[in-house]
Structures are given as C-alpha cells and as structure tokens.
Coordinates of C-alpha atoms in Angstrom, one line a residue:
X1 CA 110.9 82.7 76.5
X2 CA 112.5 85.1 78.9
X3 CA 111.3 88.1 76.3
X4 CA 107.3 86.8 76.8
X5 CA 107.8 86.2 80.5
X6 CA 109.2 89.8 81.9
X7 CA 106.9 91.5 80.0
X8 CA 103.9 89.4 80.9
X9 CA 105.0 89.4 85.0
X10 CA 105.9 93.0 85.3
X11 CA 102.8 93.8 83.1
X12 CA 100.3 91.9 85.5
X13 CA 102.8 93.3 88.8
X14 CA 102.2 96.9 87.4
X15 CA 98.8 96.4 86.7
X16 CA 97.8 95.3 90.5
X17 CA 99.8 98.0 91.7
X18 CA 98.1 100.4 89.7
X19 CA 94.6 99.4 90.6
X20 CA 95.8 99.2 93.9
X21 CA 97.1 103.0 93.9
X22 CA 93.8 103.9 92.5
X23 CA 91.3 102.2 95.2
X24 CA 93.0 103.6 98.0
X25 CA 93.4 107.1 96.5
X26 CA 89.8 107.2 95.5
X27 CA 88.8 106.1 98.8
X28 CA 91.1 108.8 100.5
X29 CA 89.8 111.6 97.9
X30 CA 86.0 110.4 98.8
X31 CA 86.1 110.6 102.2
X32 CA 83.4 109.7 104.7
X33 CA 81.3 110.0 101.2
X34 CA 81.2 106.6 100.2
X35 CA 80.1 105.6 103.9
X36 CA 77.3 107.8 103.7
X37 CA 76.1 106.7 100.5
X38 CA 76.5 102.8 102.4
X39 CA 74.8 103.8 104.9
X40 CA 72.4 105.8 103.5
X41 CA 71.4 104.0 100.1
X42 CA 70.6 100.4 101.0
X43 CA 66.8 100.9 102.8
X44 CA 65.6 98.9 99.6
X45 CA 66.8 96.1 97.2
X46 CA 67.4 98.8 94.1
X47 CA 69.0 101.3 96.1
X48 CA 71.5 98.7 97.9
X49 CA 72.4 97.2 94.5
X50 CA 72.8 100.8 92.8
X51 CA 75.3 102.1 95.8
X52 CA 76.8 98.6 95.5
X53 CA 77.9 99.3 92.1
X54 CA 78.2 103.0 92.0
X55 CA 80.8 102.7 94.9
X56 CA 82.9 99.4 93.2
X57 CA 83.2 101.9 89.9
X58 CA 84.3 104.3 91.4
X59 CA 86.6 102.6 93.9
X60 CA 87.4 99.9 91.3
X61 CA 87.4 97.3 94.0
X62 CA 84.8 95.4 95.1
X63 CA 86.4 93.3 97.5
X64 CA 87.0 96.8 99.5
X65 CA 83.1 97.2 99.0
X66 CA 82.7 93.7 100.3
X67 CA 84.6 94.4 103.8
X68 CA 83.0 97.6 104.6
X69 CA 79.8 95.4 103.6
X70 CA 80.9 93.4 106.2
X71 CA 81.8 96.1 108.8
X72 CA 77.9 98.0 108.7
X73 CA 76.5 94.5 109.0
X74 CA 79.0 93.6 112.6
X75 CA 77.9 97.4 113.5
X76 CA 74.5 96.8 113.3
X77 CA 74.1 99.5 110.4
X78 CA 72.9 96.8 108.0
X79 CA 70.7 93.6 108.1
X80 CA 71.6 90.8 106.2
X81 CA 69.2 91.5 103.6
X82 CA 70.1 94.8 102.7
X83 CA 74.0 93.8 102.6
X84 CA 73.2 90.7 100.1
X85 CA 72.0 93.6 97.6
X86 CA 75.3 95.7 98.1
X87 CA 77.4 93.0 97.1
X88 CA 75.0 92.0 94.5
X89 CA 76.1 95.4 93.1
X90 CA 79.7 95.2 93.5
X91 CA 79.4 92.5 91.0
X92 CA 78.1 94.9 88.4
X93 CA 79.8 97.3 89.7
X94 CA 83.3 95.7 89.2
X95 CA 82.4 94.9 85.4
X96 CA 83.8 98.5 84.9
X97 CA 87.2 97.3 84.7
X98 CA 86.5 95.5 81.4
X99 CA 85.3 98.6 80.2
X100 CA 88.4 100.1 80.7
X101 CA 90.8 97.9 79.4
X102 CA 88.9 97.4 76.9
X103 CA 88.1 100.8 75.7
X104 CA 91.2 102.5 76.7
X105 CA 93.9 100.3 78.1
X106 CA 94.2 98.4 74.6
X107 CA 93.5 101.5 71.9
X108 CA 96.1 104.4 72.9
X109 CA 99.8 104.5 73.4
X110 CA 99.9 103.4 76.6
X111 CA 103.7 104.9 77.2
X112 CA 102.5 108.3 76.0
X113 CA 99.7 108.4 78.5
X114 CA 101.0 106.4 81.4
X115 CA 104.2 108.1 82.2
X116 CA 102.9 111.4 82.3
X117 CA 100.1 110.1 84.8
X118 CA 102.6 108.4 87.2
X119 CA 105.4 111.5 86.8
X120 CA 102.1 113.8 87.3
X121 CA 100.5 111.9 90.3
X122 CA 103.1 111.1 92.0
X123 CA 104.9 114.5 91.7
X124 CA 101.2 116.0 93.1
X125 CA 101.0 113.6 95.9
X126 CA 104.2 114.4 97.3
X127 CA 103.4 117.7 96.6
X128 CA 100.2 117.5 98.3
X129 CA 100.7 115.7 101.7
X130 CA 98.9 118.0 104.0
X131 CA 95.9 117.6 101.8
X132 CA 94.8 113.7 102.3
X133 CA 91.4 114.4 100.0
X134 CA 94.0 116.1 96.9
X135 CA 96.4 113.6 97.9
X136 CA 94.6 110.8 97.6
X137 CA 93.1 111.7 94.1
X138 CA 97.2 112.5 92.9
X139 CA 97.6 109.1 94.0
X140 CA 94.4 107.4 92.0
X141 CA 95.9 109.5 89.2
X142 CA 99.5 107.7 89.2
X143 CA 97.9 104.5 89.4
X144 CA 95.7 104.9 86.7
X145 CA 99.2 105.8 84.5
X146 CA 100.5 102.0 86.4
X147 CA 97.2 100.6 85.0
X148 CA 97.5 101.3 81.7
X149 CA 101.1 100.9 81.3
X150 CA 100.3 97.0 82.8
X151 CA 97.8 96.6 80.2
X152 CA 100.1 98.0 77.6
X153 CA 102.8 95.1 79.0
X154 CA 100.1 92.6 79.0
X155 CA 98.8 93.4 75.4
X156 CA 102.7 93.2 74.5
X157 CA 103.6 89.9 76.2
X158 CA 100.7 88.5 74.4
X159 CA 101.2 89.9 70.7
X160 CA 104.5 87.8 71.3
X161 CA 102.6 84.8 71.9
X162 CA 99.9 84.5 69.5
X163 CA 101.5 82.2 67.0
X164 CA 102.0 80.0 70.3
X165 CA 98.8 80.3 71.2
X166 CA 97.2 79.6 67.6
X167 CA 99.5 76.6 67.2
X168 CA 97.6 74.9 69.9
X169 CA 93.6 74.9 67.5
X170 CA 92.0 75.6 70.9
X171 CA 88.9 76.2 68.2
X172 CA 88.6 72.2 67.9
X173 CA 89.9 71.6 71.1
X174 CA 86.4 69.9 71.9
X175 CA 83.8 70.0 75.0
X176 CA 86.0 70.0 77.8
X177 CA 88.0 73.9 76.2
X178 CA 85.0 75.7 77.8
X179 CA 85.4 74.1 81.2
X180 CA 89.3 74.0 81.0
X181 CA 88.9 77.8 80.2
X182 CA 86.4 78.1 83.2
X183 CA 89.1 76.8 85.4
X184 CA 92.0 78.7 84.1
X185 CA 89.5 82.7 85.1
X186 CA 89.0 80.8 88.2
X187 CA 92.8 79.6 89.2
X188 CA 93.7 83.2 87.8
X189 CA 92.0 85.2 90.5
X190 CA 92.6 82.9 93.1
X191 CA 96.2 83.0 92.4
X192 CA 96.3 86.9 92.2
X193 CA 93.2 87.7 94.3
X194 CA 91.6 90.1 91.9
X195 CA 89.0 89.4 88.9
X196 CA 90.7 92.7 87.3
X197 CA 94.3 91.5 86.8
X198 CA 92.5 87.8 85.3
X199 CA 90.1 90.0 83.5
X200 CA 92.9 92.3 82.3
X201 CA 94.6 89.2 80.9
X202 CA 92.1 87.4 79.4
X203 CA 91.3 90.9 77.4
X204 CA 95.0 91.2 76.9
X205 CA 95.0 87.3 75.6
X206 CA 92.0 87.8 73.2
X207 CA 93.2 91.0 71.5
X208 CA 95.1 89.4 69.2
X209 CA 92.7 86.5 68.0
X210 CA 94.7 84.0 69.0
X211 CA 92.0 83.0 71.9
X212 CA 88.4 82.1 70.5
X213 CA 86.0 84.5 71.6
X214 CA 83.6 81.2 73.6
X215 CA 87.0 80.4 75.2
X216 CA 87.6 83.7 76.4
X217 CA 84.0 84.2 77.5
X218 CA 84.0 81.2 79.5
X219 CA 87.4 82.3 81.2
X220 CA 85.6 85.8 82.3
X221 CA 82.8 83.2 84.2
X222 CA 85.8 81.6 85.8
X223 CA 87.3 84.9 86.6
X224 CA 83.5 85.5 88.4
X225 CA 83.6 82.3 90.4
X226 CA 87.3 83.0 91.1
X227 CA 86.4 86.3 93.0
X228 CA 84.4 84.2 95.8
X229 CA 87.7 83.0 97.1
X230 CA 88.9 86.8 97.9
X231 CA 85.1 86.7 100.1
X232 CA 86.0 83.3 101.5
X233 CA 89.3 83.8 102.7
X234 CA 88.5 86.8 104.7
X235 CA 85.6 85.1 106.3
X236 CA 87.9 82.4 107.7
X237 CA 87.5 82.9 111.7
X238 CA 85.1 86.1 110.9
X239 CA 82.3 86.6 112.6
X240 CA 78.6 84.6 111.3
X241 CA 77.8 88.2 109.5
X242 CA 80.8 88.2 107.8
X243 CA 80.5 84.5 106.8
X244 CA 76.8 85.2 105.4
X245 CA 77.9 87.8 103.4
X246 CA 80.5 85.9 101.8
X247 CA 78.5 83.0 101.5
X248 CA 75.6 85.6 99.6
X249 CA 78.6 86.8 97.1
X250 CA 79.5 82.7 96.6
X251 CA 75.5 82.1 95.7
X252 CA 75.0 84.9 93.3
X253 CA 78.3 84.2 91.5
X254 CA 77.4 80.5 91.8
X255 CA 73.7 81.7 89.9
X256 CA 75.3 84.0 87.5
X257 CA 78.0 81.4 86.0
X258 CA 75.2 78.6 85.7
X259 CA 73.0 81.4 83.9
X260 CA 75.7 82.7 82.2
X261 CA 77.1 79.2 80.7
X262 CA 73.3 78.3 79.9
X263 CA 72.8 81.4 77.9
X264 CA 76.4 82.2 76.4
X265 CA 75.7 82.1 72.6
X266 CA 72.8 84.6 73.5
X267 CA 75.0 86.8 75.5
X268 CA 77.7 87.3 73.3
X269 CA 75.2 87.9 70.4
X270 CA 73.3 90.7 72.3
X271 CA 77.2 92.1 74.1
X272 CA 77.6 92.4 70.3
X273 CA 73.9 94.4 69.9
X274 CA 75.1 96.7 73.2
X275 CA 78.6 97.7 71.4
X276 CA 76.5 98.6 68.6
X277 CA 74.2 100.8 70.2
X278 CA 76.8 102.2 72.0
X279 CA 78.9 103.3 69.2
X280 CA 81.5 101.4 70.7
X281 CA 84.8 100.1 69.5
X282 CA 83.5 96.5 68.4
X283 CA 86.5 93.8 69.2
X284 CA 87.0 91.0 70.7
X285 CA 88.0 92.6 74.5
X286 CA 84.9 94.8 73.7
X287 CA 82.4 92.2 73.2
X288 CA 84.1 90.5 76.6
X289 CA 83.8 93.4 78.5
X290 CA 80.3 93.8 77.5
X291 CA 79.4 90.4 78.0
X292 CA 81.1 90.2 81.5
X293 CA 78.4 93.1 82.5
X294 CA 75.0 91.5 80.5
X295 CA 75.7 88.0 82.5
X296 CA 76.3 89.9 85.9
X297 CA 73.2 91.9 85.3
X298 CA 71.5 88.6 84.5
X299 CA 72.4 87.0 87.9
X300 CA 70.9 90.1 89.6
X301 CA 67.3 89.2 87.3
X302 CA 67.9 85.3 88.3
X303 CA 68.8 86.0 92.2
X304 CA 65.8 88.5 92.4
X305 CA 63.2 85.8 93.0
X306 CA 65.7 83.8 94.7
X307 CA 66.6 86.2 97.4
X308 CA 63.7 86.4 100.1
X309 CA 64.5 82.2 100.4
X310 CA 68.7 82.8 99.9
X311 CA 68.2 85.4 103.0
X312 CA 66.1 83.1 105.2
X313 CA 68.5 80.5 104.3
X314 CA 71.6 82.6 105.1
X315 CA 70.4 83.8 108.5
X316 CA 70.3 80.3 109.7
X317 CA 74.1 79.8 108.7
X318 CA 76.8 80.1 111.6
X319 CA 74.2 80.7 113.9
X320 CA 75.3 80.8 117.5
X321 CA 73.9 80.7 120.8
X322 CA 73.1 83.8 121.4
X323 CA 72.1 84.9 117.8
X324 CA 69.4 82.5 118.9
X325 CA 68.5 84.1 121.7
X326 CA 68.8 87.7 120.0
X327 CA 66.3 86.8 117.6
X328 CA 62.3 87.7 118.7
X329 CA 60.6 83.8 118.6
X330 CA 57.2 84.7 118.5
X331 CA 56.8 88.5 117.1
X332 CA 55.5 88.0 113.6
X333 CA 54.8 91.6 111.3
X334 CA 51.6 89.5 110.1
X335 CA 49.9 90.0 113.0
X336 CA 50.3 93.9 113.5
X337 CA 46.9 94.3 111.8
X338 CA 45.3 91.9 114.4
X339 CA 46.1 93.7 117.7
X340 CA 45.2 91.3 120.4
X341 CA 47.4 88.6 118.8
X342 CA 50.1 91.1 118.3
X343 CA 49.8 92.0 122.0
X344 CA 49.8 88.3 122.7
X345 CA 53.1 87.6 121.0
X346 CA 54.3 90.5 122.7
X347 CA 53.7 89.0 125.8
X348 CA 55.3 85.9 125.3
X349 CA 58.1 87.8 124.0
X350 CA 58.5 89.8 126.9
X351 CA 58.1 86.6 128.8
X352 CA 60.8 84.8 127.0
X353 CA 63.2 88.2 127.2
X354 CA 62.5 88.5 131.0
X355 CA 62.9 84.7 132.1
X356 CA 66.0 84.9 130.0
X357 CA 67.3 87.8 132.0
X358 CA 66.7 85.7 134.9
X359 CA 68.5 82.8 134.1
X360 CA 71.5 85.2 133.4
X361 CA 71.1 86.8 137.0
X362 CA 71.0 83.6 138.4
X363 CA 74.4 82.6 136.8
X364 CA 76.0 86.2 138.0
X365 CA 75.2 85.1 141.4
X366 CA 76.1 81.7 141.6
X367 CA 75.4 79.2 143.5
X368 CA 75.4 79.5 147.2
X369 CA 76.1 83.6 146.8
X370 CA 79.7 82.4 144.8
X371 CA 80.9 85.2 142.3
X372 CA 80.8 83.5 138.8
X373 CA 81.4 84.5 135.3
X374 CA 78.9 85.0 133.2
X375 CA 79.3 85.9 129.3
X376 CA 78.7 89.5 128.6
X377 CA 77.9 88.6 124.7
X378 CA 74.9 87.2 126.2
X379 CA 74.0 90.2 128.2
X380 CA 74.2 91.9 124.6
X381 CA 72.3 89.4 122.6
X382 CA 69.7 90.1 125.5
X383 CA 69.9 93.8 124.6
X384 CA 69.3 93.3 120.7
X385 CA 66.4 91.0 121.7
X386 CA 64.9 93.9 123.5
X387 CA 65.6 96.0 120.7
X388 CA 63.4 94.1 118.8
X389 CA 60.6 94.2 120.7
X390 CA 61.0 97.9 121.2
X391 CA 60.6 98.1 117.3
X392 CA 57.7 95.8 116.9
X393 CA 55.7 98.1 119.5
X394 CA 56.8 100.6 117.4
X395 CA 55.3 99.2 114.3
X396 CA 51.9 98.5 116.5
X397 CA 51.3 102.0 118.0
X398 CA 50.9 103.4 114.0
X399 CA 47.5 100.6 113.8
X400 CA 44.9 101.4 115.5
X401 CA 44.6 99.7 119.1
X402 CA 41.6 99.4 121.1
X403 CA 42.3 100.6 124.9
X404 CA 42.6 97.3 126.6
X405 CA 45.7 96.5 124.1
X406 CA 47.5 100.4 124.4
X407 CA 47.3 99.4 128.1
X408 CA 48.9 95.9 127.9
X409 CA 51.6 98.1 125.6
X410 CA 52.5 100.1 128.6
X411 CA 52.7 97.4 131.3
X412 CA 55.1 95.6 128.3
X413 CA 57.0 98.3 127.6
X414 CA 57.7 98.8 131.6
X415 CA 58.7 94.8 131.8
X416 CA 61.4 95.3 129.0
X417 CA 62.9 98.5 131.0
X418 CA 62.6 96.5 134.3
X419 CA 64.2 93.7 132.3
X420 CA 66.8 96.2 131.5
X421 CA 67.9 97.1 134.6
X422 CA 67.8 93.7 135.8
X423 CA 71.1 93.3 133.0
X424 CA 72.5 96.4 134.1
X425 CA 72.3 95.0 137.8
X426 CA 73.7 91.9 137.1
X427 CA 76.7 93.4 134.8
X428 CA 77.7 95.6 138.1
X429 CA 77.1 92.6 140.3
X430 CA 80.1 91.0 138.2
X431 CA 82.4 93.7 138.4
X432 CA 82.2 93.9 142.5
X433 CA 85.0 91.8 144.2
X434 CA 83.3 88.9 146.4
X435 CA 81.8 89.9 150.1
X436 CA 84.2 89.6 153.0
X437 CA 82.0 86.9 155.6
X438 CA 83.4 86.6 158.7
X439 CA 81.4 84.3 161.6
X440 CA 79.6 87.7 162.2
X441 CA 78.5 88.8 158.5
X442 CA 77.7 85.2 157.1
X443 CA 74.1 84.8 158.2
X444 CA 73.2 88.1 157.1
X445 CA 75.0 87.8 153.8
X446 CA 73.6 84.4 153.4
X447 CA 70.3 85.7 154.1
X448 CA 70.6 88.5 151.4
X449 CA 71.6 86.0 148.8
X450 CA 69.0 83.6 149.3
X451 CA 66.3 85.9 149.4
X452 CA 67.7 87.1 145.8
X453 CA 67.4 83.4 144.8
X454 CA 64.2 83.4 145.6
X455 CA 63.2 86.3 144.1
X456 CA 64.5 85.2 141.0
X457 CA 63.2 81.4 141.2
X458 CA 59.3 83.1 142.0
X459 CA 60.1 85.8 139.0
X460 CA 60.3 82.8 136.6
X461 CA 56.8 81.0 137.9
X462 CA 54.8 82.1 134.9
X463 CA 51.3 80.7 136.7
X464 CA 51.1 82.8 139.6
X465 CA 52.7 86.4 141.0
X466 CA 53.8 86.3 144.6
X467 CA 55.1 89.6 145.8
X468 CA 58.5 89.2 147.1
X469 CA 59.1 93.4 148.0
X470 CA 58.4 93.0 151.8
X471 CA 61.1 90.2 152.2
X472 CA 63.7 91.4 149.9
X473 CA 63.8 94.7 151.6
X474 CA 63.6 92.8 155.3
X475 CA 67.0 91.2 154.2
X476 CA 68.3 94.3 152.8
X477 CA 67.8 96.1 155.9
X478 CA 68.9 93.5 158.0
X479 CA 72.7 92.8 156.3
X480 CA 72.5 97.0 156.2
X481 CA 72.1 96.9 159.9
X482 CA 75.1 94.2 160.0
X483 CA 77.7 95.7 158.1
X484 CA 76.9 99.2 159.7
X485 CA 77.7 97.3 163.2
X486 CA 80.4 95.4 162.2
X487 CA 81.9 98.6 161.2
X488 CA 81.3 100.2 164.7
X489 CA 82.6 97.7 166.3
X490 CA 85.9 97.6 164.6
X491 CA 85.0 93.9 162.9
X492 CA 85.2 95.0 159.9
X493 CA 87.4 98.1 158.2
X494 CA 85.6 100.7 155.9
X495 CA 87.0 99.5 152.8
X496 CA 85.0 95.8 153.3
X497 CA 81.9 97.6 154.3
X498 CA 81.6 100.3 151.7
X499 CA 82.2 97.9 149.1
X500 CA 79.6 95.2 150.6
X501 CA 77.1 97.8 150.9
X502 CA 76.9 98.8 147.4
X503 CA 76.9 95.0 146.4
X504 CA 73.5 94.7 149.0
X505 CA 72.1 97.9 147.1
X506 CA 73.1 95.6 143.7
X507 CA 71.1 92.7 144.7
X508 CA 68.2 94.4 146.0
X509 CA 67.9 96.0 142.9
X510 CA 67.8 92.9 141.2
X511 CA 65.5 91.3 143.1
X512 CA 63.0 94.5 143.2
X513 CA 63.7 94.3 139.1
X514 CA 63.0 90.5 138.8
X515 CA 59.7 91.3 140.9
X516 CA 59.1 94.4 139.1
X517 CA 59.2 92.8 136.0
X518 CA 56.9 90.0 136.8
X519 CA 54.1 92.0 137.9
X520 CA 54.0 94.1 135.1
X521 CA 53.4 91.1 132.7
X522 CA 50.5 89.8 135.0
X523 CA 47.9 88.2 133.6
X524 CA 48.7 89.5 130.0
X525 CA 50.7 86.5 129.3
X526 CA 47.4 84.3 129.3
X527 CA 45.3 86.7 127.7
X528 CA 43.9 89.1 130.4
X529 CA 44.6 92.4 132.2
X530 CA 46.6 92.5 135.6
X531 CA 44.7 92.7 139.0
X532 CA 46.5 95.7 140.7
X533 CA 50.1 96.8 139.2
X534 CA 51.6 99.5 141.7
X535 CA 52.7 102.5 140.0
X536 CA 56.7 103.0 139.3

C-alpha cells in the first residue's frame, strides 16, 4: 500500500509546488503587465472575460486572478459588473491546465524533461537574483520541471492502482456514481484548494481506463464547484466587494455544473469532435481536458443573459450603510435624453447629497458645541456620492440642453463643491482639540455654536431660503473680538487662543458652506430657477 501511497502524496505535493513556483514566477516575470491588461481590458463584457482568461493561462491560477479581481474593485478601478466578467474568464482561463496534463504531463518522459527544468531554473534563478523579471521566469521554469514530474508521480501511483480500481465495476455502479463522483472533484479541491492538483488527478486517474470516462467527467464538474470554496474562504470578513465577487464566481460555477450535468453526453461527444479537429492526441485525459473547457465556455453562453439581473442582484448583497448612501437614489441614465427631468433628478440628488452633509456636520459638532465622533467612512461614501453626480452631469452636457437647464447645471454643480467643503470643514472640525470656555469665553463660544446650529437646522428647510450670512459672521466677529481680549488681558495664553481661532474660522466656514449650498439649489428643487444667487 505504502508503494501506491508515497508515490501518489509526493506526486500531488510536487505538483502544487510546481504550479505554485510557476504563478509566482510568471507574475514576477510579467510585471506591472498583467495589471495593465486588468485595468485596461475590462471596459466591456468580451474584453473583461478575454483578460480574465488570457491572464489565468498565463499565470495558471485563477484564484490569484480572483484576488487582484478583488483589489481593483476595493480601489475603485472596477465596478461590480465589469469584475463578474474577469472571473467569468478565469474560469476558462484555468481550463489550460487540463490541456497540459493532458497533452504533455502524461505523453513524455517526465524524468527526462523535469529534472533538467528544475536543475536549469533553479540554477538561473540563483543565478539571476538582481534581475526579479529573469528571475522570476527561471523560477516559472523549475516549476514547470515540478509540474510535470508530479504528474509523472501521479500517472505512476495510479498505473499501480488500476486493477484496484477496476475491481470495484464503477461502470454498473448505478445513478448515484455520477453524484458520488461529483462529490469526490469537489472534496478534492476543497481539501487541496486548487482545481489543478483535483484536475491533475482525475486525468492522472483516467489514463489508465480504470475510471469511466462519465465518472471522470462528472468529477471535473465537482472539481468546478470545488474551486468556489478557495473564493469563499477569502471572502470571510472581506469587504461587501470582495463577498460579491466571490458570490458571482459561486453563481457561474453553480450555472455551469447544472448546464454541464444537463448536457454531458453532448459534451463529451463534441470534446471528442474538438480533439479531432485539433489533431490532437485523442484519450481519455484528452477528451476531459477538452470537455472541462466546452462546459466552462457553456456557462459563459448560459450566464450571458443571466448577468444584467445576477449584477443587480449582487449589488444589493452585503450592503451597508453607507454603500446606501454612496449610491445616487434618483439619477437614472434614461432620462439624459429628457433634459428637464434629468435636471430634476439632479436636483433632488444634490438635495439628498447636501442635507446628508448636513446631518454629518451636525454630528461633528455635537450637541451643545460637545466634540463628537463622527465616522469618516461616511464622509467617503459622501464623496463617492458626489462622484456620481459629477459623472451623470458629465453624461448630460454631451445632449443637447436648452439654456434654462445648462444654468440649473452650474448652480448644481456649485452646491456639490459647496457640499464639499462643508465635509472638508467638518473633517478639520474633528481633528481640533475641544475650546477652552472659561466664565469669560463661554457666551461667545456658545453663541458661535448655536448660530452654526442654526445655520445648519435652516440649510436643511427644503421650502424656503433664509439667509443666515449676516448672523453667522456677527458671531464670528464677536467670539474673534473675545478671544483677541482674553488674550490681552492675560485670561487666556496663546496656545488656547490660536487654536480657538482657527476652530471659529472652521465653523464659520461651515455655516457660510451649509448656506452657500442652499441658495445655490433655490428653487430648482421644485422645478424653477432661483430669485437672486450672489456670485462666489
């Protein structure tokens, strides 16, 4: 037993290492290249899915595809619906393998051409140290040689357990084989974490005949649905983007088994047909290999209708809080060619953005002028939202717009900026240490503060516009005036008084923002045009 079970260990040990070696070397030899591509090729379905499977080839990993996936989307470099199609590729993409093992790793004397690769590789990566770019290419070399000597193990812990494996008929094992074997390609990759190494043994298993060819097929869908778990796992405590792309990669493996399983006397008919065609070698691992990449090609034809539903779907998974509030709630690319409803929904918008920014002013001030702590991840969902709107102006000014809407664009445009600066004032408000009020300073701090409060409280009547200017900068002047005295008089040191004049300076401009803000939108909110906006 011992003889079946080194061999079979150290062949799938080797094996991992070796694909291992090879991703991280071909990712050092790349470079920034395969980012770019990421970044560059996903602006539509086809080209996402192409760079998704051109980078997993080449890579040989597309859990490694998956995570950087993962990162653009947290950067902000990719929505949710282009990153669905990336990993859509790196399905196809990681069908390559199969190829591989199946073509090469099982035809040649794997001891001729594997020892030479590792002595080779890892002679030039040593060799090659100040060169990360030719070092990491001597390093996808030597694990390329570990690759196919693991296969070569595999193949030769198998051979020694054919007879075993033919004693057991799995050929009348009955209708629950295909699920059992389903089961097994799924446990597989769970266990090891990599369709490759299961695919590497169920190709290994089914070279010698001993496995059916159905029974192997149906262990390559398992295999598929095994990979989710590698997805799963590393969205455990990740962010909602993370957890929505592993939850896209769980639906279109989900899709592709189901289709796959529906379909697989067809499939392995026409992965014999492709071998053909090919002039490839026309075995059983063949026909699995080929197979594994018609059904993953298959999902992406099923998921294709699927995905404008599976994205809307996805994007209201792990929502939080302020995702909610990131997200516009009333800007709607329908209405771009409609101008005056598009500047409506602006409007509101703008209106939702800026009595938003409010409330979050409000809760940097606290109550009764008491410092509190505010989240800044709301300040930032804040600052996406206004993002959006920025971009859906954008997409307005290339329509034509009738005068009357390209000046409710610049009064909206100057309430998001005002808006702005209302966030930036309220994030410096937070990092100033609370005023020092002695009997003297009290009144006029209390003064300042409520006047802010007031400010904001008439900023968020949507009705009517009072102009709060006069008072804000009475109070202003007036704590000014205070501290300046106190100072003079020896009351207060410097320290104290510099710091609590930049925090007056603060909440004036916040007030003058909130104000700002709200006369800017004017009337536009209920349709009409602003009675007098002063110029800023």
């Amino acid at each position: 037993m011992m003889e079946i079970l080194a061999p079979l260990l150290g062949g799938l040990g080797l094996f991992m290492l070796g694909m291992a070696l090879m991703t991280d070397g071909l990712k050092t030899a790349a470079g920034d290249a395969l980012k770019s591509i990421l970044g560059a090729w996903t602006r539509t379905r086809a080209r996402g899915l192409v760079a998704g499977a051109f980078i997993t080839a080449a890579v040989q990993s597309s859990s490694a595809v998956t995570v950087a996936t993962i990162g653009f989307v947290n950067a902000g470099l990719l929505t949710l619906g282009q990153a669905i199609w990336v990993v859509f590729g790196a399905n196809v993409g990681t069908t390559m393998t199969g190829w591989l093992v199946s073509q090469v790793g099982l035809k040649l004397d794997w001891g001729a051409l594997a020892l030479p690769l590792i002595g080779l590789g890892m002679i030039a990566g040593l060799a090659l140290k100040s060169r990360p770019r030719l070092g990491g290419a001597a390093q996808a070399v030597a694990g390329f040689g570990l690759f196919f000597l693991g296969v070569g193990l595999l193949q030769q812990a198998f051979s020694g357990l054919t007879p075993q494996i033919a004693a057991l008929d799995l050929e009348g094992a009955g209708m629950f084989a295909i699920p059992l074997f389903i089961l097994v390609g799924a446990l597989l990759t769970t266990l090891t974490q990599s369709s490759s190494a299961a695919m590497a043994i169920t190709l290994s298993a089914s070279a010698g005949g001993a496995v059916p060819l159905s029974l192997a097929a149906a262990a390559v869908i398992g295999a598929n649905i095994g990979t989710t778990s590698t997805a799963l796992l590393a969205s455990i405590g990740a962010t909602p983007a993370a957890r929505r792309v592993a939850m896209a990669h769980v639906a279109f493996n989900a899709v592709t088994a189901i289709g796959a399983l529906a379909l697989l006397p067809l499939l392995l008919w026409a992965s014999e047909g492709v071998l053909d065609g090919a002039h490839l070698v026309d075995d059983t691992p063949g026909r699995l290999a080929a197979f594994h990449t018609i059904f993953n090609l298959l999902g992406v034809l099923l998921i294709l209708p699927l995905a404008p539903r599976l994205t809307r779907w996805l994007a209201g998974l792990f929502s939080t809080p302020d995702e909610a509030v990131s997200r516009p709630e009333y800007l709607d690319s329908n209405l771009l060619q409609t101008p005056s409803l598009a500047v409506r929904s602006l409007a509101l918008e703008c209106w939702r953005l800026h009595t938003l920014a409010l409330d979050l002013a409000s809760a940097y001030l606290g109550e009764s002028g008491r410092r509190t702590t505010a989240p800044d991840h709301r300040r930032e969902a804040l600052s996406e939202l206004a993002g959006a709107i920025r971009d859906f102006i954008d997409q307005l000014t290339q329509v034509s717009l009738p005068p009357e809407s390209g000046k409710a664009l610049a009064d909206l445009v100057r309430v998001i900026q005002h808006t702005e600066e209302l966030l930036q004032a309220s994030a410096q408000l937070q990092a100033l240490p609370a005023p020092r009020t002695g009997p003297a300073l009290k009144p006029a701090w209390d003064g300042m503060d409520a006047e802010v409060r007031a400010s904001l409280s008439i900023a968020a009547d949507r009705e009517t516009f009072t102009d709060t200017a006069a008072q804000t900068e009475k109070a202003f002047q007036s704590l000014k005036k205070t501290l300046l005295a106190a100072l003079a008089e020896g009351s207060a040191g410097l320290g104290p008084v510099d710091t609590g004049l930049v925090r007056a300076q603060v909440l004036r401009r916040i007030a003058l923002s909130a104000r700002d803000g709200r006369q800017r939108l004017g009337d536009w909110l209920n349709g009409g045009e602003p009675e007098a906006v002063e110029p800023d």
